[in-house]
Amino acid sequence: MIRRLFWLLFAFSLAGLCASSLALFAGPSSEVALWSEWTFLGLSRPRWEALHYGMGLLTVLGGLGSLLAGGRRMMALEEEERSAAPSWVLAVMTFFVVMVASVLKLPPGGTLVNLSASLKAWHAKSFGEPPIAGAASMTPTDLAKRLSLDPAKALTNLALHNVKLSSPDATLQEIARKNGLAPAAVYETLRGGKEPKAPTPPPVQTAEVKTPPPAPQLPADPPPGLGRLKLSDVCEQYGLNLSTAVEKLTKAGIKASPEMTLRQIAQSNLMLPIEVYDALRGVPPKASEPAPAPAPAPAPTPAAPQASASAPAPVPSQPGHEQPVAQTPGVIPVPEGLERMTLSAFCREHGIDTQQAQARLKARGIVAFSDMTFRELAIENNLTPEQVMDLVVK
């Protein structure tokens, strides 16, 4: 009975361990899972991790019990066997070959690691990643300070969208759970990525004429991070009809599918992301304005013959009274932390039009969103952040 009990415990726990291993292997990383409220078979990633550890402990205990209770019977020689040496040699060789290959990242261990990394990268692109590590465990005020946002404005944005806070110290994950949202949706609301939705006032019974509700529309300015969302997610977030949006893009000559992000649509059609966004809003493309004609050169004026005589002689500089050196206008030095700076922040800091900067990058075959950092632009286009800055400035 004891031997049967340990063997059944080992078999059942091994089945549970395989299921939890598959969920953790193919699922997103912990940060992405918490950020998007990912679940599989109704269980979140922390619950799958707890199940994995519990089943692993039960598997170890069941295996040890099976070895102690029936180890001698299992290791006994059969009638046709003369020695147990071949079994020992084959088992030891298989164990060491797999162990060494896994340490050196060779198949099968290395292949499984690469496959798991690819699946987690796919999940990160599909669900989105937090702006900083541990963002789901931060309060709105702390997160706004870490991202150089106005904490008071962040709380105001949450109030305008009827997002309730259980307490001032509530984290994004607790706020999302209380309001039935994902921490990513709370973050987009906090930073002003959605149009404010103030509480609707009570209806006033003054006239019988009922005006139809306004059609859902996209905001005039694209919210940050919108390029990483799928077209279907954008339509669901702003209440747009998906088939109507695809037809609108098709009429504008833009090939798109609901599974593609706005950034992928722009890259596949060789156009700026803002042009895809304007086409989705139904704004006609801006016609290119003709370049103004060059002004005629002024006629040369004769120089005064005594101008050189009346000009004062240059005063030699004396020690301790050096003259200041005039800086060359139009030269922008490389700011500190350029790699982490977004394109919109750089343009705003140096008085450059963001759309004009995107057009300059597009002329060089670079598709850029305003919320992309110089490091992301440099990596995607095999450049350095300083070279990307030169393309934006010049």
Short mmCIF file of C-alpha atoms in Angstrom, two decimals:
data_model
loop_
_atom_site.label_atom_id
_atom_site.label_comp_id
_atom_site.label_asym_id
_atom_site.label_seq_id
_atom_site.Cartn_x
_atom_site.Cartn_y
_atom_site.Cartn_z
CA MET A 1 0.00 0.00 0.00
CA ILE A 2 2.79 2.43 0.92
CA ARG A 3 4.62 1.76 -2.33
CA ARG A 4 1.40 2.29 -4.34
CA LEU A 5 0.60 5.51 -2.44
CA PHE A 6 4.00 7.06 -3.15
CA TRP A 7 3.86 6.00 -6.79
CA LEU A 8 0.40 7.56 -7.32
CA LEU A 9 1.49 10.79 -5.59
CA PHE A 10 4.52 10.93 -7.85
CA ALA A 11 2.42 10.36 -11.01
CA PHE A 12 -0.26 12.98 -10.16
CA SER A 13 2.24 15.61 -9.04
CA LEU A 14 4.33 15.00 -12.18
CA ALA A 15 1.25 15.73 -14.35
CA GLY A 16 0.61 18.97 -12.43
CA LEU A 17 4.28 19.91 -12.71
CA CYS A 18 4.20 19.43 -16.49
CA ALA A 19 1.10 21.65 -16.81
CA SER A 20 2.55 24.47 -14.70
CA SER A 21 5.91 24.22 -16.49
CA LEU A 22 4.18 24.60 -19.86
CA ALA A 23 2.23 27.67 -18.65
CA LEU A 24 5.34 29.37 -17.26
CA PHE A 25 7.41 28.40 -20.32
CA ALA A 26 5.00 29.74 -22.95
CA GLY A 27 3.51 32.60 -20.92
CA PRO A 28 4.76 36.18 -20.61
CA SER A 29 7.34 37.34 -18.11
CA SER A 30 6.31 38.35 -14.58
CA GLU A 31 6.45 42.10 -15.34
CA VAL A 32 4.34 41.81 -18.51
CA ALA A 33 1.88 39.40 -16.87
CA LEU A 34 1.26 41.74 -13.91
CA TRP A 35 1.12 44.79 -16.23
CA SER A 36 -1.55 43.27 -18.51
CA GLU A 37 -3.41 41.04 -15.98
CA TRP A 38 -2.55 37.95 -18.06
CA THR A 39 -4.33 34.72 -17.12
CA PHE A 40 -4.33 31.18 -18.46
CA LEU A 41 -7.14 28.76 -17.60
CA GLY A 42 -8.35 31.35 -15.07
CA LEU A 43 -5.03 31.49 -13.17
CA SER A 44 -2.62 34.43 -13.14
CA ARG A 45 1.14 33.99 -13.38
CA PRO A 46 1.75 34.26 -9.58
CA ARG A 47 -0.80 31.46 -9.05
CA TRP A 48 0.86 29.33 -11.74
CA GLU A 49 4.22 29.89 -10.01
CA ALA A 50 2.75 28.81 -6.65
CA LEU A 51 1.23 25.72 -8.31
CA HIS A 52 4.58 24.93 -9.97
CA TYR A 53 6.49 25.09 -6.69
CA GLY A 54 3.86 23.02 -4.86
CA MET A 55 3.74 20.31 -7.53
CA GLY A 56 7.55 20.27 -7.70
CA LEU A 57 7.81 19.67 -3.94
CA LEU A 58 5.19 16.93 -4.10
CA THR A 59 6.99 15.31 -7.05
CA VAL A 60 10.26 15.22 -5.11
CA LEU A 61 8.61 13.72 -2.05
CA GLY A 62 6.71 11.13 -4.12
CA GLY A 63 9.85 10.18 -6.03
CA LEU A 64 11.91 9.77 -2.86
CA GLY A 65 9.16 7.72 -1.25
CA SER A 66 8.92 5.49 -4.31
CA LEU A 67 12.69 4.94 -4.28
CA LEU A 68 12.74 4.07 -0.59
CA ALA A 69 9.71 1.80 -0.76
CA GLY A 70 10.43 -0.01 -4.01
CA GLY A 71 14.02 0.79 -4.87
CA ARG A 72 15.34 -2.69 -4.22
CA ARG A 73 12.66 -4.30 -6.31
CA MET A 74 13.26 -1.82 -9.13
CA MET A 75 17.05 -2.38 -9.10
CA ALA A 76 16.82 -6.18 -8.89
CA LEU A 77 18.19 -8.06 -11.88
CA GLU A 78 15.83 -9.82 -14.22
CA GLU A 79 16.26 -13.45 -15.11
CA GLU A 80 17.93 -12.85 -18.48
CA GLU A 81 20.24 -10.08 -17.14
CA ARG A 82 23.73 -10.93 -15.96
CA SER A 83 24.81 -7.50 -14.69
CA ALA A 84 23.34 -4.03 -14.03
CA ALA A 85 26.44 -2.30 -15.39
CA PRO A 86 25.00 -1.45 -18.87
CA SER A 87 22.01 0.31 -17.32
CA TRP A 88 24.24 2.32 -14.97
CA VAL A 89 26.60 3.36 -17.76
CA LEU A 90 23.80 4.40 -20.11
CA ALA A 91 21.99 6.38 -17.39
CA VAL A 92 25.13 8.19 -16.23
CA MET A 93 26.22 9.03 -19.77
CA THR A 94 22.77 10.38 -20.72
CA PHE A 95 22.64 12.48 -17.55
CA PHE A 96 26.04 14.08 -18.06
CA VAL A 97 25.57 14.67 -21.80
CA VAL A 98 22.28 16.52 -21.27
CA MET A 99 23.71 18.44 -18.30
CA VAL A 100 26.83 19.63 -20.14
CA ALA A 101 24.86 20.52 -23.29
CA SER A 102 22.41 22.57 -21.21
CA VAL A 103 25.22 24.44 -19.45
CA LEU A 104 26.75 25.28 -22.83
CA LYS A 105 23.32 26.41 -24.17
CA LEU A 106 23.23 23.60 -26.72
CA PRO A 107 20.15 21.57 -27.65
CA PRO A 108 17.90 20.60 -26.07
CA GLY A 109 18.29 23.06 -23.19
CA GLY A 110 19.54 25.98 -25.28
CA THR A 111 16.76 25.51 -27.86
CA LEU A 112 14.10 25.62 -25.14
CA VAL A 113 15.62 28.79 -23.68
CA ASN A 114 15.59 30.55 -27.06
CA LEU A 115 12.02 29.43 -27.74
CA SER A 116 10.84 30.69 -24.35
CA ALA A 117 12.58 34.05 -24.94
CA SER A 118 10.88 34.40 -28.33
CA LEU A 119 7.47 33.68 -26.81
CA LYS A 120 8.02 36.20 -24.03
CA ALA A 121 9.14 38.85 -26.54
CA TRP A 122 5.97 38.19 -28.55
CA HIS A 123 3.87 38.60 -25.41
CA ALA A 124 5.67 41.87 -24.60
CA LYS A 125 4.84 43.29 -28.05
CA SER A 126 1.23 42.12 -27.83
CA PHE A 127 0.39 43.22 -24.28
CA GLY A 128 2.89 46.05 -23.80
CA GLU A 129 5.63 46.52 -21.21
CA PRO A 130 5.69 48.74 -18.11
CA PRO A 131 7.66 51.99 -18.48
CA ILE A 132 9.95 51.05 -15.59
CA ALA A 133 10.52 47.89 -13.59
CA GLY A 134 8.03 47.43 -10.76
CA ALA A 135 5.60 50.06 -12.09
CA ALA A 136 2.55 47.94 -11.17
CA SER A 137 3.63 47.96 -7.50
CA MET A 138 4.01 51.78 -7.32
CA THR A 139 1.46 54.35 -6.26
CA PRO A 140 0.28 56.88 -8.90
CA THR A 141 2.19 59.67 -7.14
CA ASP A 142 5.46 57.73 -6.99
CA LEU A 143 5.16 56.59 -10.60
CA ALA A 144 4.44 60.14 -11.80
CA LYS A 145 7.54 61.42 -9.96
CA ARG A 146 9.74 58.66 -11.45
CA LEU A 147 8.50 59.54 -14.96
CA SER A 148 8.88 63.32 -14.45
CA LEU A 149 5.10 63.85 -14.61
CA ASP A 150 2.96 66.19 -12.53
CA PRO A 151 1.51 64.09 -9.65
CA ALA A 152 -1.47 66.44 -9.21
CA LYS A 153 -2.31 66.25 -12.92
CA ALA A 154 -1.97 62.47 -12.85
CA LEU A 155 -4.51 62.19 -10.01
CA THR A 156 -6.79 64.63 -11.85
CA ASN A 157 -6.69 62.44 -14.98
CA LEU A 158 -7.73 59.42 -12.91
CA ALA A 159 -10.61 61.38 -11.37
CA LEU A 160 -11.82 62.59 -14.79
CA HIS A 161 -12.03 58.98 -15.98
CA ASN A 162 -13.93 57.86 -12.84
CA VAL A 163 -11.03 55.69 -11.70
CA LYS A 164 -11.53 55.23 -7.97
CA LEU A 165 -8.64 55.03 -5.50
CA SER A 166 -9.20 52.88 -2.44
CA SER A 167 -6.54 54.80 -0.50
CA PRO A 168 -3.79 57.36 -1.21
CA ASP A 169 -1.19 54.60 -0.88
CA ALA A 170 -2.93 52.20 -3.29
CA THR A 171 -0.69 50.78 -6.02
CA LEU A 172 -1.57 50.62 -9.70
CA GLN A 173 -2.29 46.90 -9.36
CA GLU A 174 -4.73 47.48 -6.48
CA ILE A 175 -6.41 50.36 -8.34
CA ALA A 176 -6.74 48.21 -11.46
CA ARG A 177 -8.25 45.31 -9.48
CA LYS A 178 -10.77 47.63 -7.77
CA ASN A 179 -11.90 49.22 -11.06
CA GLY A 180 -11.83 46.06 -13.19
CA LEU A 181 -8.94 47.27 -15.34
CA ALA A 182 -5.38 46.26 -16.13
CA PRO A 183 -2.47 48.26 -14.64
CA ALA A 184 -1.52 49.25 -18.21
CA ALA A 185 -4.94 50.90 -18.68
CA VAL A 186 -4.58 52.75 -15.37
CA TYR A 187 -1.14 53.98 -16.46
CA GLU A 188 -2.44 55.26 -19.81
CA THR A 189 -5.24 57.09 -18.00
CA LEU A 190 -2.81 58.50 -15.44
CA ARG A 191 -0.51 60.01 -18.04
CA GLY A 192 -3.40 61.46 -20.03
CA GLY A 193 -3.42 58.92 -22.84
CA LYS A 194 -7.22 58.91 -23.02
CA GLU A 195 -9.71 61.68 -23.54
CA PRO A 196 -11.28 62.76 -20.23
CA LYS A 197 -14.69 61.30 -19.58
CA ALA A 198 -16.36 63.46 -16.94
CA PRO A 199 -19.35 62.02 -15.07
CA THR A 200 -22.51 62.44 -17.14
CA PRO A 201 -24.95 64.95 -15.59
CA PRO A 202 -28.54 63.88 -14.90
CA PRO A 203 -30.84 64.27 -17.92
CA VAL A 204 -32.82 67.49 -18.08
CA GLN A 205 -36.38 67.03 -19.27
CA THR A 206 -36.84 70.24 -21.23
CA ALA A 207 -37.66 69.14 -24.74
CA GLU A 208 -38.80 66.03 -26.52
CA VAL A 209 -36.21 66.37 -29.26
CA LYS A 210 -33.55 63.71 -28.76
CA THR A 211 -30.21 64.41 -30.30
CA PRO A 212 -28.26 61.35 -31.40
CA PRO A 213 -25.12 60.64 -29.36
CA PRO A 214 -21.91 61.91 -30.95
CA ALA A 215 -19.97 59.37 -32.94
CA PRO A 216 -16.79 58.08 -31.30
CA GLN A 217 -13.75 60.00 -32.42
CA LEU A 218 -10.03 59.85 -31.87
CA PRO A 219 -8.35 62.77 -30.09
CA ALA A 220 -6.70 65.43 -32.23
CA ASP A 221 -3.26 64.68 -30.80
CA PRO A 222 -2.20 61.01 -30.70
CA PRO A 223 -1.66 59.91 -27.10
CA PRO A 224 1.82 58.58 -26.20
CA GLY A 225 2.28 54.83 -26.62
CA LEU A 226 -0.57 54.48 -29.13
CA GLY A 227 1.79 53.13 -31.82
CA ARG A 228 2.39 49.93 -29.83
CA LEU A 229 -1.34 49.08 -29.75
CA LYS A 230 -3.03 46.86 -32.32
CA LEU A 231 -5.64 48.39 -34.60
CA SER A 232 -8.31 46.23 -32.94
CA ASP A 233 -7.24 47.45 -29.48
CA VAL A 234 -7.36 51.10 -30.61
CA CYS A 235 -10.89 50.65 -31.96
CA GLU A 236 -11.99 48.91 -28.76
CA GLN A 237 -10.39 51.58 -26.55
CA TYR A 238 -12.04 54.51 -28.36
CA GLY A 239 -15.31 52.80 -29.32
CA LEU A 240 -14.66 52.67 -33.07
CA ASN A 241 -16.05 50.13 -35.50
CA LEU A 242 -13.20 47.84 -36.58
CA SER A 243 -14.51 47.09 -40.07
CA THR A 244 -15.21 50.79 -40.69
CA ALA A 245 -11.67 51.69 -39.59
CA VAL A 246 -10.14 49.09 -41.94
CA GLU A 247 -12.28 50.35 -44.83
CA LYS A 248 -11.28 53.94 -44.08
CA LEU A 249 -7.59 53.02 -44.22
CA THR A 250 -8.12 51.01 -47.41
CA LYS A 251 -9.77 53.99 -49.12
CA ALA A 252 -6.75 56.08 -48.15
CA GLY A 253 -4.48 53.53 -49.89
CA ILE A 254 -3.15 52.05 -46.64
CA LYS A 255 -2.94 48.27 -46.26
CA ALA A 256 -3.77 47.21 -42.71
CA SER A 257 -5.15 44.31 -40.70
CA PRO A 258 -6.66 44.25 -37.18
CA GLU A 259 -3.69 42.28 -35.80
CA MET A 260 -1.11 44.89 -36.91
CA THR A 261 0.00 47.75 -34.64
CA LEU A 262 -0.07 51.33 -35.88
CA ARG A 263 3.72 51.31 -36.03
CA GLN A 264 3.74 48.16 -38.18
CA ILE A 265 1.10 49.68 -40.49
CA ALA A 266 3.25 52.79 -40.95
CA GLN A 267 6.40 50.76 -41.63
CA SER A 268 4.69 48.44 -44.15
CA ASN A 269 3.23 51.40 -46.09
CA LEU A 270 6.44 53.53 -45.95
CA MET A 271 4.76 56.51 -44.33
CA LEU A 272 4.77 58.46 -41.08
CA PRO A 273 2.77 57.13 -38.13
CA ILE A 274 0.98 60.49 -37.84
CA GLU A 275 -0.26 60.03 -41.42
CA VAL A 276 -1.79 56.66 -40.50
CA TYR A 277 -3.37 58.27 -37.43
CA ASP A 278 -4.81 61.14 -39.51
CA ALA A 279 -6.21 58.66 -42.05
CA LEU A 280 -7.85 56.75 -39.20
CA ARG A 281 -9.41 60.01 -37.99
CA GLY A 282 -10.61 60.83 -41.50
CA VAL A 283 -8.42 63.93 -41.85
CA PRO A 284 -7.42 64.52 -45.49
CA PRO A 285 -3.64 64.51 -46.15
CA LYS A 286 -1.99 67.87 -46.22
CA ALA A 287 -1.06 69.05 -49.72
CA SER A 288 2.57 69.88 -50.15
CA GLU A 289 3.01 73.64 -50.33
CA PRO A 290 5.16 74.97 -53.18
CA ALA A 291 8.48 76.34 -52.12
CA PRO A 292 8.53 80.16 -52.05
CA ALA A 293 10.47 81.87 -54.85
CA PRO A 294 13.84 83.17 -53.79
CA ALA A 295 13.93 86.87 -53.10
CA PRO A 296 15.97 88.94 -55.57
CA ALA A 297 19.44 89.78 -54.38
CA PRO A 298 19.80 93.43 -53.29
CA ALA A 299 21.84 95.70 -55.52
CA PRO A 300 25.37 96.25 -54.23
CA THR A 301 25.87 99.66 -52.65
CA PRO A 302 29.16 101.48 -53.14
CA ALA A 303 31.29 101.46 -50.03
CA ALA A 304 32.23 104.76 -48.42
CA PRO A 305 35.84 105.67 -49.16
CA GLN A 306 36.53 106.85 -45.62
CA ALA A 307 34.84 103.92 -43.86
CA SER A 308 38.13 102.17 -43.23
CA ALA A 309 39.71 105.30 -41.90
CA SER A 310 36.92 105.99 -39.41
CA ALA A 311 36.74 102.41 -38.14
CA PRO A 312 38.36 102.06 -34.72
CA ALA A 313 41.39 99.86 -34.43
CA PRO A 314 40.92 96.56 -32.61
CA VAL A 315 41.88 96.78 -28.98
CA PRO A 316 44.34 94.07 -27.94
CA SER A 317 43.09 91.83 -25.20
CA GLN A 318 44.73 92.31 -21.85
CA PRO A 319 45.45 89.58 -19.35
CA GLY A 320 42.44 88.96 -17.14
CA HIS A 321 40.05 90.78 -19.56
CA GLU A 322 39.42 88.17 -22.24
CA GLN A 323 36.61 88.90 -24.65
CA PRO A 324 33.72 86.37 -24.66
CA VAL A 325 33.68 84.04 -27.64
CA ALA A 326 30.45 84.19 -29.64
CA GLN A 327 28.75 80.81 -30.06
CA THR A 328 27.75 79.59 -33.47
CA PRO A 329 23.97 79.89 -33.80
CA GLY A 330 21.98 76.76 -34.67
CA VAL A 331 24.42 74.27 -33.11
CA ILE A 332 22.69 72.05 -30.52
CA PRO A 333 25.04 70.23 -28.14
CA VAL A 334 24.39 66.59 -27.32
CA PRO A 335 22.25 66.64 -24.16
CA GLU A 336 23.01 64.41 -21.23
CA GLY A 337 20.98 61.20 -21.25
CA LEU A 338 20.20 61.38 -24.98
CA GLU A 339 19.69 57.60 -25.22
CA ARG A 340 16.78 57.66 -22.73
CA MET A 341 15.21 60.84 -24.19
CA THR A 342 12.13 60.49 -26.38
CA LEU A 343 11.82 62.23 -29.73
CA SER A 344 8.94 64.43 -28.53
CA ALA A 345 10.84 65.51 -25.39
CA PHE A 346 13.94 66.42 -27.42
CA CYS A 347 11.91 68.45 -29.94
CA ARG A 348 10.00 70.22 -27.18
CA GLU A 349 13.20 71.09 -25.31
CA HIS A 350 14.92 72.56 -28.41
CA GLY A 351 11.89 74.16 -30.05
CA ILE A 352 11.67 71.74 -33.02
CA ASP A 353 8.39 70.70 -34.60
CA THR A 354 7.86 66.98 -33.92
CA GLN A 355 6.16 66.33 -37.25
CA GLN A 356 8.97 68.10 -39.08
CA ALA A 357 11.51 65.93 -37.25
CA GLN A 358 9.56 62.79 -38.21
CA ALA A 359 9.50 63.96 -41.82
CA ARG A 360 13.29 64.42 -41.79
CA LEU A 361 13.76 60.93 -40.45
CA LYS A 362 11.28 59.54 -42.99
CA ALA A 363 13.33 61.12 -45.80
CA ARG A 364 16.23 58.92 -44.60
CA GLY A 365 14.02 55.81 -44.50
CA ILE A 366 13.46 55.90 -40.71
CA VAL A 367 9.92 55.47 -39.37
CA ALA A 368 9.72 57.09 -35.93
CA PHE A 369 7.04 57.64 -33.31
CA SER A 370 7.12 60.60 -30.95
CA ASP A 371 7.35 58.32 -27.89
CA MET A 372 10.35 56.34 -29.19
CA THR A 373 13.68 56.97 -27.50
CA PHE A 374 16.88 57.77 -29.39
CA ARG A 375 18.26 54.41 -28.25
CA GLU A 376 15.35 52.55 -29.87
CA LEU A 377 15.72 54.55 -33.09
CA ALA A 378 19.46 53.92 -33.14
CA ILE A 379 19.13 50.14 -32.57
CA GLU A 380 16.39 49.68 -35.19
CA ASN A 381 18.33 51.59 -37.85
CA ASN A 382 21.92 50.53 -37.02
CA LEU A 383 22.97 54.04 -36.00
CA THR A 384 24.19 55.80 -32.90
CA PRO A 385 21.92 58.13 -30.89
CA GLU A 386 24.16 61.06 -31.89
CA GLN A 387 23.71 60.25 -35.60
CA VAL A 388 19.94 60.13 -35.14
CA MET A 389 20.08 63.52 -33.40
CA ASP A 390 22.07 64.98 -36.30
CA LEU A 391 19.38 63.79 -38.74
CA VAL A 392 16.67 65.43 -36.62
CA VAL A 393 18.54 68.73 -36.21
CA LYS A 394 19.89 69.08 -39.78
#
